[in-house]
Coordinates of C-alpha atoms (C1' of nucleotides) in Angstrom, one line a residue:
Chain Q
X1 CA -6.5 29.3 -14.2
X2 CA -9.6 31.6 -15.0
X3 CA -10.8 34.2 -12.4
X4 CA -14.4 32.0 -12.4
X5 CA -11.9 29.4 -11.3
X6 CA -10.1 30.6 -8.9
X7 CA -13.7 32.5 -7.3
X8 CA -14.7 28.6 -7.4
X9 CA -11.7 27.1 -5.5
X10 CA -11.5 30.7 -3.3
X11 CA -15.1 29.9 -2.3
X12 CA -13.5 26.6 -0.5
X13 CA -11.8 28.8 1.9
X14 CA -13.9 31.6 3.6
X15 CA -13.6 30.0 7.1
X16 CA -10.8 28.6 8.8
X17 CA -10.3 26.8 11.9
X18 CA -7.4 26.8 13.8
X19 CA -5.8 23.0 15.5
X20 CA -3.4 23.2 18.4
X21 CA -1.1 20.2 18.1
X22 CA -2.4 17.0 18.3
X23 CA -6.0 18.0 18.0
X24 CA -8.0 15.2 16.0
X25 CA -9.7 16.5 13.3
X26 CA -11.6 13.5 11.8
X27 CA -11.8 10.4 14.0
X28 CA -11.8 6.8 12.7
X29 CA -15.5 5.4 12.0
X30 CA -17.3 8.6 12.8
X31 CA -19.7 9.9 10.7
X32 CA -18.6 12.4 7.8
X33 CA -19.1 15.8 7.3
X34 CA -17.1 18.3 6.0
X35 CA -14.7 18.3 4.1
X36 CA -10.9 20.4 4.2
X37 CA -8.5 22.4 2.7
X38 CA -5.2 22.2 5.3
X39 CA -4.0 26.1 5.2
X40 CA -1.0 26.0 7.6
X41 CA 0.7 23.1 9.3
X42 CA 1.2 19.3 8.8
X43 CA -1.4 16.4 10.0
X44 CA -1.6 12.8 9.2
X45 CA -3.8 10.4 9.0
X46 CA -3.8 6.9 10.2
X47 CA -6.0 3.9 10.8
X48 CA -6.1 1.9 14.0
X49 CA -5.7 -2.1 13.9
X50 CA -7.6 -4.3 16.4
X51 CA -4.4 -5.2 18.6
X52 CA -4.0 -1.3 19.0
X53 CA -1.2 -0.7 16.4
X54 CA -1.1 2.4 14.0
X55 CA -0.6 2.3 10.7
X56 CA 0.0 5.8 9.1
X57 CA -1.2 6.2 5.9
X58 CA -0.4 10.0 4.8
X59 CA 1.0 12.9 6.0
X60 CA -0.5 16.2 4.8
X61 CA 1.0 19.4 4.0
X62 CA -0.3 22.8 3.3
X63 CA -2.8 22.6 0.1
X64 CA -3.7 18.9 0.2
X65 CA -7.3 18.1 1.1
X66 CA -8.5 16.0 4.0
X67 CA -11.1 14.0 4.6
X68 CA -12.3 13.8 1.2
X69 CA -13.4 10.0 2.0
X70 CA -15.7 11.6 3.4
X71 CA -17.4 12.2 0.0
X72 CA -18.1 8.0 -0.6
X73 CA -18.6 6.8 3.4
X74 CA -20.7 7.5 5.6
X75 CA -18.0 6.9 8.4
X76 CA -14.5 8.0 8.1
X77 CA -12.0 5.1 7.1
X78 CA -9.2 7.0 8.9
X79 CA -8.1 9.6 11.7
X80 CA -6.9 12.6 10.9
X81 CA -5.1 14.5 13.6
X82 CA -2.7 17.6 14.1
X83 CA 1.2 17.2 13.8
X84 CA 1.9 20.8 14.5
X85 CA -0.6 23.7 15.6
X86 CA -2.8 24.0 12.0
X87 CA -5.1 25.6 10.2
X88 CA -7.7 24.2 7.7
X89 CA -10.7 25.9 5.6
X90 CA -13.8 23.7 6.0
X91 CA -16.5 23.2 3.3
X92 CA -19.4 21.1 2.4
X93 CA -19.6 18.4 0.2
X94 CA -22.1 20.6 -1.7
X95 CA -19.4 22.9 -2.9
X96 CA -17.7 20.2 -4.3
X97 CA -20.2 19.1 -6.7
X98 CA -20.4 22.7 -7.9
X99 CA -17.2 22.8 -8.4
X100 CA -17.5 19.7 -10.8
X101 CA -20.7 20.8 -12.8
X102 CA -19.4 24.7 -13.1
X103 CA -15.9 24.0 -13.8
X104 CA -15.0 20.4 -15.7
X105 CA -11.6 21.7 -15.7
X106 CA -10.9 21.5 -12.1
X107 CA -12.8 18.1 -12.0
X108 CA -10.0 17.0 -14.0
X109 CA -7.4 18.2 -12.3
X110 CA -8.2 17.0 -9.2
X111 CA -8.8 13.4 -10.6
X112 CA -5.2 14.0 -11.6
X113 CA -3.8 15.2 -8.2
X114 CA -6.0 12.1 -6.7
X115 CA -4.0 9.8 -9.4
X116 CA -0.6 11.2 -8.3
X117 CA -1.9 10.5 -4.3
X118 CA -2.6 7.3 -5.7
X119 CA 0.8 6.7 -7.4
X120 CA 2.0 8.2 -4.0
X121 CA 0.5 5.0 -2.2
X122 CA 1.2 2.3 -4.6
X123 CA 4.9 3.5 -3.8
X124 CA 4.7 3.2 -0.3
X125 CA 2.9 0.0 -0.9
X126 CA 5.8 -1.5 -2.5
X127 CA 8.1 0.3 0.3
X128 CA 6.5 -1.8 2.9
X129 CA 6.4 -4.9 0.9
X130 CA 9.3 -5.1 -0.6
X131 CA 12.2 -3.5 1.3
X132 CA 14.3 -3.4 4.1
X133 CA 14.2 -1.6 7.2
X134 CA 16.4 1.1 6.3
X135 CA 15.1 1.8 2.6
X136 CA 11.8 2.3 3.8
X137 CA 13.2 4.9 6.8
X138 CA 15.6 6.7 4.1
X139 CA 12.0 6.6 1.6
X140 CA 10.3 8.4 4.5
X141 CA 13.2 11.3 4.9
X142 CA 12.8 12.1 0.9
X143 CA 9.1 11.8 0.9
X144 CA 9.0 14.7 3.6
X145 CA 12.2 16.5 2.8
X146 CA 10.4 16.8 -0.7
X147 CA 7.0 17.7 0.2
X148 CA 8.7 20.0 2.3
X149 CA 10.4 21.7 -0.3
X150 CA 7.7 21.7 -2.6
X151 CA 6.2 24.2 -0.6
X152 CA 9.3 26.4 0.9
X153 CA 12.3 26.6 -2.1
X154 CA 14.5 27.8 0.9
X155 CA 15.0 24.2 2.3
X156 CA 17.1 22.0 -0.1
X157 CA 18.8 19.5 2.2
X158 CA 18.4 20.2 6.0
X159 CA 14.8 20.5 7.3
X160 CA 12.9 19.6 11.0
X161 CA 11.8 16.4 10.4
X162 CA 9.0 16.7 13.0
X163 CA 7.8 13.3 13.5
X164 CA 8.8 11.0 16.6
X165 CA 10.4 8.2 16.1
X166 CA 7.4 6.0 16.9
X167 CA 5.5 8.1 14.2
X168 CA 8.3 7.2 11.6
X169 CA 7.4 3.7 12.9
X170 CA 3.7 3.5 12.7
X171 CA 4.3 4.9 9.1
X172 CA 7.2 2.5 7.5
X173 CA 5.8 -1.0 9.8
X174 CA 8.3 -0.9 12.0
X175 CA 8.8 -0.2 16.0
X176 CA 10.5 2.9 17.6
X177 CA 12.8 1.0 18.5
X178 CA 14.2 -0.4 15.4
X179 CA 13.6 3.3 13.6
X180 CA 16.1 4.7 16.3
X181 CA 19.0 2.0 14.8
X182 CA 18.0 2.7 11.2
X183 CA 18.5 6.4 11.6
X184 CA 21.7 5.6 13.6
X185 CA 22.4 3.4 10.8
X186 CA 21.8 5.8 7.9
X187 CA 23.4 8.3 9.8
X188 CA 27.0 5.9 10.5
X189 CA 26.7 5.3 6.8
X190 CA 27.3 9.7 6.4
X191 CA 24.3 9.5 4.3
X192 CA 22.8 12.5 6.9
X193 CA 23.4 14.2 10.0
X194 CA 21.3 15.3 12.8
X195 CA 20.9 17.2 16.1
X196 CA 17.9 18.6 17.6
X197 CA 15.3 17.6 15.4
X198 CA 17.0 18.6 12.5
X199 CA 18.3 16.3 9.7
X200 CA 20.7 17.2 7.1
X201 CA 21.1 15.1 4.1
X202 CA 25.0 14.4 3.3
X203 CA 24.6 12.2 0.3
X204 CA 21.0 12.7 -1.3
X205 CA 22.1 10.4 -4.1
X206 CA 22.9 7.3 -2.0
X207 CA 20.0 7.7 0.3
X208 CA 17.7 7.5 -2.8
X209 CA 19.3 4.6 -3.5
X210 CA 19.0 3.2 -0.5
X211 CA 15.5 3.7 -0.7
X212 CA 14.7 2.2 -3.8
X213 CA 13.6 6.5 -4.6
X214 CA 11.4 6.7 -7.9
X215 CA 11.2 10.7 -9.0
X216 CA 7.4 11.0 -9.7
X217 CA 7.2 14.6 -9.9
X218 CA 9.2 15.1 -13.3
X219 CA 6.8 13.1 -15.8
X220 CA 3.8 14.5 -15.1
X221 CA 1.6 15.4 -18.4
X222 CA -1.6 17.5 -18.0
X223 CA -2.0 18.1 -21.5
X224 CA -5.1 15.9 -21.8
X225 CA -7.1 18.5 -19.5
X226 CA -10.1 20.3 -20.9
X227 CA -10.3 23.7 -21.9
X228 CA -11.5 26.1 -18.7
X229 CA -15.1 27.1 -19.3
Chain S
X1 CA -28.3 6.8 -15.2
X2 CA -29.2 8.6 -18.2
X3 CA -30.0 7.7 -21.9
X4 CA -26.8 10.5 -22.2
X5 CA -25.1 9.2 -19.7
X6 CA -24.9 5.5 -21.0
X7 CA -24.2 6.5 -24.2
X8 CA -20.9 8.4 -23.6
X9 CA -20.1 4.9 -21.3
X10 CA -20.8 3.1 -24.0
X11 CA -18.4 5.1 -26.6
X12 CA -15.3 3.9 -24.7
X13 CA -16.1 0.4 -24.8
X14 CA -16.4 0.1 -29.4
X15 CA -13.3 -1.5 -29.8
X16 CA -12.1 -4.4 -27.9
X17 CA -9.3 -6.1 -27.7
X18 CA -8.2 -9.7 -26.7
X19 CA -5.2 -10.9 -24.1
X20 CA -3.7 -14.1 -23.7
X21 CA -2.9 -15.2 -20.3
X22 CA 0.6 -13.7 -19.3
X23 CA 0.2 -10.9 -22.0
X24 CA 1.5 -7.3 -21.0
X25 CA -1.0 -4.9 -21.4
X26 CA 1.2 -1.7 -19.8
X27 CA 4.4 -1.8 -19.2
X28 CA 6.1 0.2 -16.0
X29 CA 8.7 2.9 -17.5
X30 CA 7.3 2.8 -21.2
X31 CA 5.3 5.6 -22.9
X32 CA 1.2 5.9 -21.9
X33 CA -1.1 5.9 -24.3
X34 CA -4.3 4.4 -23.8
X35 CA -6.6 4.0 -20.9
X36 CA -8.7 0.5 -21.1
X37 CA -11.8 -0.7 -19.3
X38 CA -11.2 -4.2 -18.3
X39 CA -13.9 -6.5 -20.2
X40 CA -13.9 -9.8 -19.4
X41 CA -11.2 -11.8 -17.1
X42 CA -8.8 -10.8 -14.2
X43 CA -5.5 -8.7 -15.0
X44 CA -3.1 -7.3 -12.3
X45 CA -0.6 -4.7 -11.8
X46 CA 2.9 -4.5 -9.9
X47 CA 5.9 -3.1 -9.9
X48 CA 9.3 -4.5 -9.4
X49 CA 12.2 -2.7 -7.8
X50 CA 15.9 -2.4 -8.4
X51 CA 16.5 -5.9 -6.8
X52 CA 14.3 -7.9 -8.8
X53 CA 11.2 -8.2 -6.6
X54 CA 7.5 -7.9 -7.7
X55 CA 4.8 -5.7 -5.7
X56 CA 1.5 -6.4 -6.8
X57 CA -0.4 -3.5 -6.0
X58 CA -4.1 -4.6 -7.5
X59 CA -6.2 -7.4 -9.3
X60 CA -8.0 -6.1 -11.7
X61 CA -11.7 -7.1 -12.6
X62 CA -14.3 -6.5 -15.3
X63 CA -15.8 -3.1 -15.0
X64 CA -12.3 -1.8 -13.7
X65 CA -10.4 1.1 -15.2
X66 CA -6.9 0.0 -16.2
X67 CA -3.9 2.2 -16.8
X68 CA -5.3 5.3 -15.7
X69 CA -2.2 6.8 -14.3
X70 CA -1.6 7.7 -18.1
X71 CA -3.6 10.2 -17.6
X72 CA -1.0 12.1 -15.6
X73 CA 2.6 10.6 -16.1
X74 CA 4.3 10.3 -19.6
X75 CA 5.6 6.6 -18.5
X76 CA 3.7 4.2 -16.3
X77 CA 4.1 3.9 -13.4
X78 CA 3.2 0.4 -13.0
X79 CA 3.1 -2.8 -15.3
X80 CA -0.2 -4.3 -15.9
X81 CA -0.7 -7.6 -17.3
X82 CA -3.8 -10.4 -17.6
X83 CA -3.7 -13.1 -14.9
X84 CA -6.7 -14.8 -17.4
X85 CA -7.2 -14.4 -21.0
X86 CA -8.9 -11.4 -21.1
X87 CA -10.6 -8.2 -23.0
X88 CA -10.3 -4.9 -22.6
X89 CA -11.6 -1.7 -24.5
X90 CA -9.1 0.9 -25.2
X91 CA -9.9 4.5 -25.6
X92 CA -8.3 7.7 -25.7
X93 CA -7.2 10.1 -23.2
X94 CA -9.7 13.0 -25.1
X95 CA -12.7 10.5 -24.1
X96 CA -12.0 10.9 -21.1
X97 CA -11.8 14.7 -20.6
X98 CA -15.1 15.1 -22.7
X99 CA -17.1 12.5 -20.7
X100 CA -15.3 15.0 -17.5
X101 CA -17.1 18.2 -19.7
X102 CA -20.5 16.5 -20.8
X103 CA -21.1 14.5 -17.9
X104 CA -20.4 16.5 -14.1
X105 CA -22.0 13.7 -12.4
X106 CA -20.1 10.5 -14.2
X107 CA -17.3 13.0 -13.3
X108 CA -18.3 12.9 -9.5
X109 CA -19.2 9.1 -9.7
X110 CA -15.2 8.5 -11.1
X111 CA -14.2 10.2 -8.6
X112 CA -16.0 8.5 -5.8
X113 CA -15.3 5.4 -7.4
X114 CA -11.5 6.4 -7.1
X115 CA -11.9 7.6 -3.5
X116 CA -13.2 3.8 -2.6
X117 CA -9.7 2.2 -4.5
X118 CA -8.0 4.7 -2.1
X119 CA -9.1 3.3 0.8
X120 CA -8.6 -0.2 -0.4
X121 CA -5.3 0.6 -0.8
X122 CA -4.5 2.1 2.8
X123 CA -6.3 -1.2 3.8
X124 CA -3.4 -3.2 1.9
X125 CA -1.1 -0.2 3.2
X126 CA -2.1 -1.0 6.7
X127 CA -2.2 -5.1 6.3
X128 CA 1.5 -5.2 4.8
X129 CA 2.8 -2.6 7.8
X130 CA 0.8 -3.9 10.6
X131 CA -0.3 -7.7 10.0
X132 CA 0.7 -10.8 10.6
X133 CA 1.5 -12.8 7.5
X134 CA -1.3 -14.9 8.6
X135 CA -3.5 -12.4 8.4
X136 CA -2.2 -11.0 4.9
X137 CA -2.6 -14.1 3.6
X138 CA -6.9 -14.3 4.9
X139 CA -7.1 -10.6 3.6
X140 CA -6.1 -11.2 0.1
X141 CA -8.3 -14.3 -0.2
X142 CA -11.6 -12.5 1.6
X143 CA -10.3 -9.6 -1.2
X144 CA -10.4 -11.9 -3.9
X145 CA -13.7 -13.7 -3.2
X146 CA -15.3 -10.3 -2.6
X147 CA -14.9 -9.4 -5.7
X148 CA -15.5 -12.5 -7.3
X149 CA -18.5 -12.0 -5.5
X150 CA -19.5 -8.7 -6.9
X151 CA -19.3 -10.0 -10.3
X152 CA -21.0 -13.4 -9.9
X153 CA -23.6 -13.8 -7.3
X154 CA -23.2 -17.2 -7.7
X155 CA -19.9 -17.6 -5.5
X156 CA -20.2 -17.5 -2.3
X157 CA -18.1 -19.8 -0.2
X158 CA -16.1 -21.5 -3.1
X159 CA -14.0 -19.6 -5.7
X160 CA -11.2 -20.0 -8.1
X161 CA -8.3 -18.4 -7.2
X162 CA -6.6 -18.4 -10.0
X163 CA -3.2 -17.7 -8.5
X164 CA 0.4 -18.8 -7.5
X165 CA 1.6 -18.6 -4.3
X166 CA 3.9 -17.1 -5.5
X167 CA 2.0 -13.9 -6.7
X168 CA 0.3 -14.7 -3.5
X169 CA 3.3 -13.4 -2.0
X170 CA 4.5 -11.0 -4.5
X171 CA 0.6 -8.8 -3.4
X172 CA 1.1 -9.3 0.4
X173 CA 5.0 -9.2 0.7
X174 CA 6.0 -12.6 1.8
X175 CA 7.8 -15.0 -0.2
X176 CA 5.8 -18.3 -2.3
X177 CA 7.5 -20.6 0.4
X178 CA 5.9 -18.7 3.5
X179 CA 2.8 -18.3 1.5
X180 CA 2.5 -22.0 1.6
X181 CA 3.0 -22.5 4.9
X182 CA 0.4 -19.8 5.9
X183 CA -1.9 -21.2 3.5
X184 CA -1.4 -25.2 5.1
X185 CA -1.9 -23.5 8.6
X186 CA -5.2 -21.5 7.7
X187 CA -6.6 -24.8 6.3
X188 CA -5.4 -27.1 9.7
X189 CA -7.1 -23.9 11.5
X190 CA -10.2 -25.3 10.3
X191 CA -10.9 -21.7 7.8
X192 CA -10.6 -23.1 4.9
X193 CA -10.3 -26.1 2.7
X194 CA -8.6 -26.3 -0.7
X195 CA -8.4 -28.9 -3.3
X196 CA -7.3 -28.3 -7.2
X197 CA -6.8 -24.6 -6.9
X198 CA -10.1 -24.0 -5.3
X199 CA -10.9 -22.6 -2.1
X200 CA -13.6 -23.1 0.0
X201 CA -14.2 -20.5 3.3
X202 CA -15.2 -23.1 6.3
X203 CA -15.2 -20.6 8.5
X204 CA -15.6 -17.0 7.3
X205 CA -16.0 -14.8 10.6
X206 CA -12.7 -16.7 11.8
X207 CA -11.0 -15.7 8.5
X208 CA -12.2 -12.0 8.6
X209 CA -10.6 -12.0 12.2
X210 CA -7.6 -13.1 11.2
X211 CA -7.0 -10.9 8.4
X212 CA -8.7 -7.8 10.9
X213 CA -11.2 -7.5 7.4
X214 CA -13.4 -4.0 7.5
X215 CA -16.2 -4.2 5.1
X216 CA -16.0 -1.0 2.9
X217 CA -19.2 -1.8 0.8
X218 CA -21.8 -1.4 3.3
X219 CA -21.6 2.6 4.3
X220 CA -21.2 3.8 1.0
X221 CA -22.7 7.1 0.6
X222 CA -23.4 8.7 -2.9
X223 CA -26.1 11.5 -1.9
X224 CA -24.2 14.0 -2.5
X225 CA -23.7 13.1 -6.6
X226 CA -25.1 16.5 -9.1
X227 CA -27.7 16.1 -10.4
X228 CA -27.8 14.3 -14.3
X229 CA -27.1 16.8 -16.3
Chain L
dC1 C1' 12.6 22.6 39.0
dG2 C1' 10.4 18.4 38.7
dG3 C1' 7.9 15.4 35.6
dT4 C1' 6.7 13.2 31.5
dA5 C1' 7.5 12.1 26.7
dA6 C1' 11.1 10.8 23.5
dA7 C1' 15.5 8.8 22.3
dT8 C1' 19.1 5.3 23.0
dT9 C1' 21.2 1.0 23.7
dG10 C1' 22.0 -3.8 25.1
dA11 C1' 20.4 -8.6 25.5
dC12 C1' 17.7 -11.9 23.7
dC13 C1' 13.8 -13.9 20.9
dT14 C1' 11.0 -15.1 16.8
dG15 C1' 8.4 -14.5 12.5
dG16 C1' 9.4 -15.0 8.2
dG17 C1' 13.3 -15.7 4.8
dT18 C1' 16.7 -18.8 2.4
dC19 C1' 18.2 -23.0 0.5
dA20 C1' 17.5 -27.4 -1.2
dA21 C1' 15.1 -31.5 -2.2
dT22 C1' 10.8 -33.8 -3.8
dA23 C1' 6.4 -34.3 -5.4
dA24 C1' 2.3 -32.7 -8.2
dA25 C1' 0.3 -30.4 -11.7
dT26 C1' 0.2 -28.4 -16.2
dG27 C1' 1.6 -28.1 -20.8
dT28 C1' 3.5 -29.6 -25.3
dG29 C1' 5.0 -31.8 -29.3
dG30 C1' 4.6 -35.9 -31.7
Chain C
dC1 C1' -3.4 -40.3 -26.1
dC2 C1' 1.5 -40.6 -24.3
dA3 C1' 6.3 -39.3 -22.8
dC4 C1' 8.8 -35.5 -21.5
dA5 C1' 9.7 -30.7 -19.9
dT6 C1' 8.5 -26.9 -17.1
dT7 C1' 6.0 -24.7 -13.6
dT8 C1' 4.0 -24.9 -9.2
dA9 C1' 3.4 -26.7 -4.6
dT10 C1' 5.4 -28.8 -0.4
dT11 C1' 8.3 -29.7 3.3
dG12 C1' 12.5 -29.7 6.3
dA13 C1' 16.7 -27.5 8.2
dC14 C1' 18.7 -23.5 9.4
dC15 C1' 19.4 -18.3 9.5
dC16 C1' 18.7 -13.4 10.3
dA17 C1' 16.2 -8.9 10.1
dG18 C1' 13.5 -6.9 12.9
dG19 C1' 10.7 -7.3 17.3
dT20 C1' 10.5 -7.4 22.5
dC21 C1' 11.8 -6.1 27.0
dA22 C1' 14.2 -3.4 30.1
dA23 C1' 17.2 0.1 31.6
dT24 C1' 19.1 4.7 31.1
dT25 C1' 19.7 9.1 29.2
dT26 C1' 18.1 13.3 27.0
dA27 C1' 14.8 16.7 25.6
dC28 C1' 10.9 19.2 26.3
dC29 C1' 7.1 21.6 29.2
dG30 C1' 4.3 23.7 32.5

DNA sequence: CGGTAAATTGACCTGGGTCAATAAATGTGG
DNA sequence: CCACATTTATTGACCCAGGTCAATTTACCG
C-alpha cells in the first residue's frame, strides 16, 4: 500500500471512543451518522423481529467496519452493540467518498472485502436453511475460532468463545436451550472440550464436517485490482 | 448521470448473450471468469451442500450484477442459472477496475448499491432464523412482486411467479410439500388467491404482517455520493 | 456474601419433515 | 392436433428435530 494510502485510511482513525460491554453503538431504526472502524474488542450486530426475537446477523472483530449501512439509509437496518469493553475510530461519511475519488485502489478493495462479507452471509444463509441443529452450532465455533485467529496467530485450537449461549442462539435460529444440548452433543461426540468459557477443539476435521465447513479464505484473487495512484 | 458516466455503463453491456431456461450460467466450484449484467429475464443463484440440498440465496433481475464474487475468489462460490430464458452481457473483470479508476462516484453508487443486497440478505438471514414458515413463505412472495414491481409498473397486485414450490422451498428452507401447505393456508387466510401460476395479493398489509416485511426502499439515502467526476 | 445472569437437565409438545399415493399441468415426438 | 411421458402440485398419515416450560445448579459481580 502507498504512504498516500495508508495517510488516507490513517485519516479514518484520529479519534477513538471507548464501549464498556454491552454499550449499544448503533440502535435499530435510528437515524445514521457516522460511520466505524472497531479498534479493540468484538460487537455484533443484530435486528429485532416484531414478537421480540433476535436474530444475529454478524459478529465483528478488530478491523471490520460498522455501520457502514449507514452510507445508503437514513435509519440503521440493524443494532450494533458491545460484546466485550471496545474501542472504535469514528468518521464521516464524507471521508469515505474521499477515499473513493483520491484513491480507486482502495475503492476496490473494499468492494472486495464487502464481497467476501457477502460470501460470509450467503454461507450462513445456507447454514440456517439447510442444516441441522448441531452443523449450524459447530459452523459458529469455526467461524469465530477463525476470525479469531486471523487476528492473534497464538490461538490455533482453544480460544474464549465469549458469547452466551442465548447469543449462539439468536445467531444459528435456535433457543438457549437447545444450543446448551448441541454443545453437550458436539462435546460427547470428543469433537471439543470445554470449561470456563473456554472451548478446545479435539477433532477440527470432523467438526468441519459436521458443519458442512467451506474454507473461503484460500481462493481469494485480488489480481484484478487497479494500480495505486 | 453523466454523458461519461453512461458511456463506460454502456461498454459492459456490447456483447450479449442468450440463456435457455434451465441453462447454467456459473457454476459453484468452477473457475470465474466473467462478470455479467442480467439483461432481460429472471436467473437465480444457490448452493447445494454435501447432502444434496439446494439454498437459494437470490433471484436475480434485469439491471442486476451476476457473478460478481469472481471478482474475489478463483472458484464461485455459488451456481447461478436462468429461471426464464434470458440475456446477459458479459464483461471482463479489467472493466470493472477501470470504471472503479474513471468513475469515483459509479464506484460509490456500486457500493451503495451492494450495501442495499446486504441488508436484503440479513432480512432473508433473519426470516429463515427467526420466522415462521408461514411467514417465509409471504416474504418471498412480497420479495418477488417487489421486484417485479420495480421493473414493470404495471404489476401491482397480480404477478407471475414463475416458480416451483419446490424452489419455493429450496430459498426459504422448507421442503416443496410444506411449501404447499403454507401456500393453501395463506390463500384460505383470505391473502391471496392463485390460479394457473399466478398470484394475486387480496390482502397485502395482512401478508406484510405475516412475513414481519420492512420496506428498505423508502429511506434510501444517497447524499453523500462525490461529485461526477 | 447475597443476588442476578447463565448453564443444565428433564418432561412434554408441535411445527415442519418424510413417505406415499393421486391428480394436474406441461412437454414432446409423431 | 393427439397420445404418452415427465414434472409439478396436492393431500393424508405419521414421525422427529427442535421448541417450551419448569426446576435446579453454577458462575459471575458488586
Amino acid at each position: 500500500m502507498t504512504d498516500a494510502e495508508q495517510r488516507s485510511l490513517a485519516r479514518l482513525e484520529v479519534r477513538e471512543r471507548g464501549l464498556r460491554r454491552g454499550a449499544v453503538l448503533v440502535r435499530e431504526n435510528e437515524p445514521t451518522g457516522e460511520l466505524f472502524i472497531l479498534k479493540r474488542g468484538m460487537m455484533m450486530s443484530y435486528v429485532l423481529l416484531d414478537d421480540g426475537s433476535r436474530q444475529i446477523l454478524r459478529f465483528l472483530f478488530p478491523g471490520d467496519m460498522l455501520g457502514v449501512s449507514g452510507l445508503v439509509y437514513r435509519r440503521s437496518p440493524e443494532t450494533v452493540v458491545a460484546l466485550t469493553d471496545s474501542a472504535v475510530c469514528p468518521f464521516d461519511r464524507s471521508e469515505m467518498t474521499g477515499i473513493v475519488t483520491m484513491h480507486p485502489r482502495l475503492a476496490a478493495i473494499i468492494m472486495a472485502v464487502n464481497q467476501m462479507e457477502r460470501v460470509a452471509l450467503t454461507d450462513r444463509l445456507a447454514a440456517l436453511g439447510r442444516t441441522s441443529a448441531k452443523g449450524r452450532v459447530a459452523a459458529l465455533l469455526l467461524e469465530i475460532r477463525n476470525r479469531m485467529r486471523a487476528l492473534d496467530k497464538g490461538i490455533v485450537d482453544t480460544f474464549t468463545l465469549g458469547l452466551t449461549q442465548e447469543e449462539i442462539g439468536d445467531a444459528t435460529g435456535l433457543t438457549a436451550v437447545h444450543v446448551n444440548r448441541m454443545l453437550r452433543q458436539i462435546e460427547d461426540d470428543g469433537l471439543i472440550a470445554r470449561e470456563a468459557g473456554r472451548v478446545t477443539f479435539l477433532n477440527e476435521g470432523a467438526l468441519a464436517q459436521a458443519a458442512n465447513y467451506t474454507d473461503r479464505f484460500s481462493g481469494i484473487d485480488l489480481s484484478w485490482l487497479p494500480e495505486a495512484r
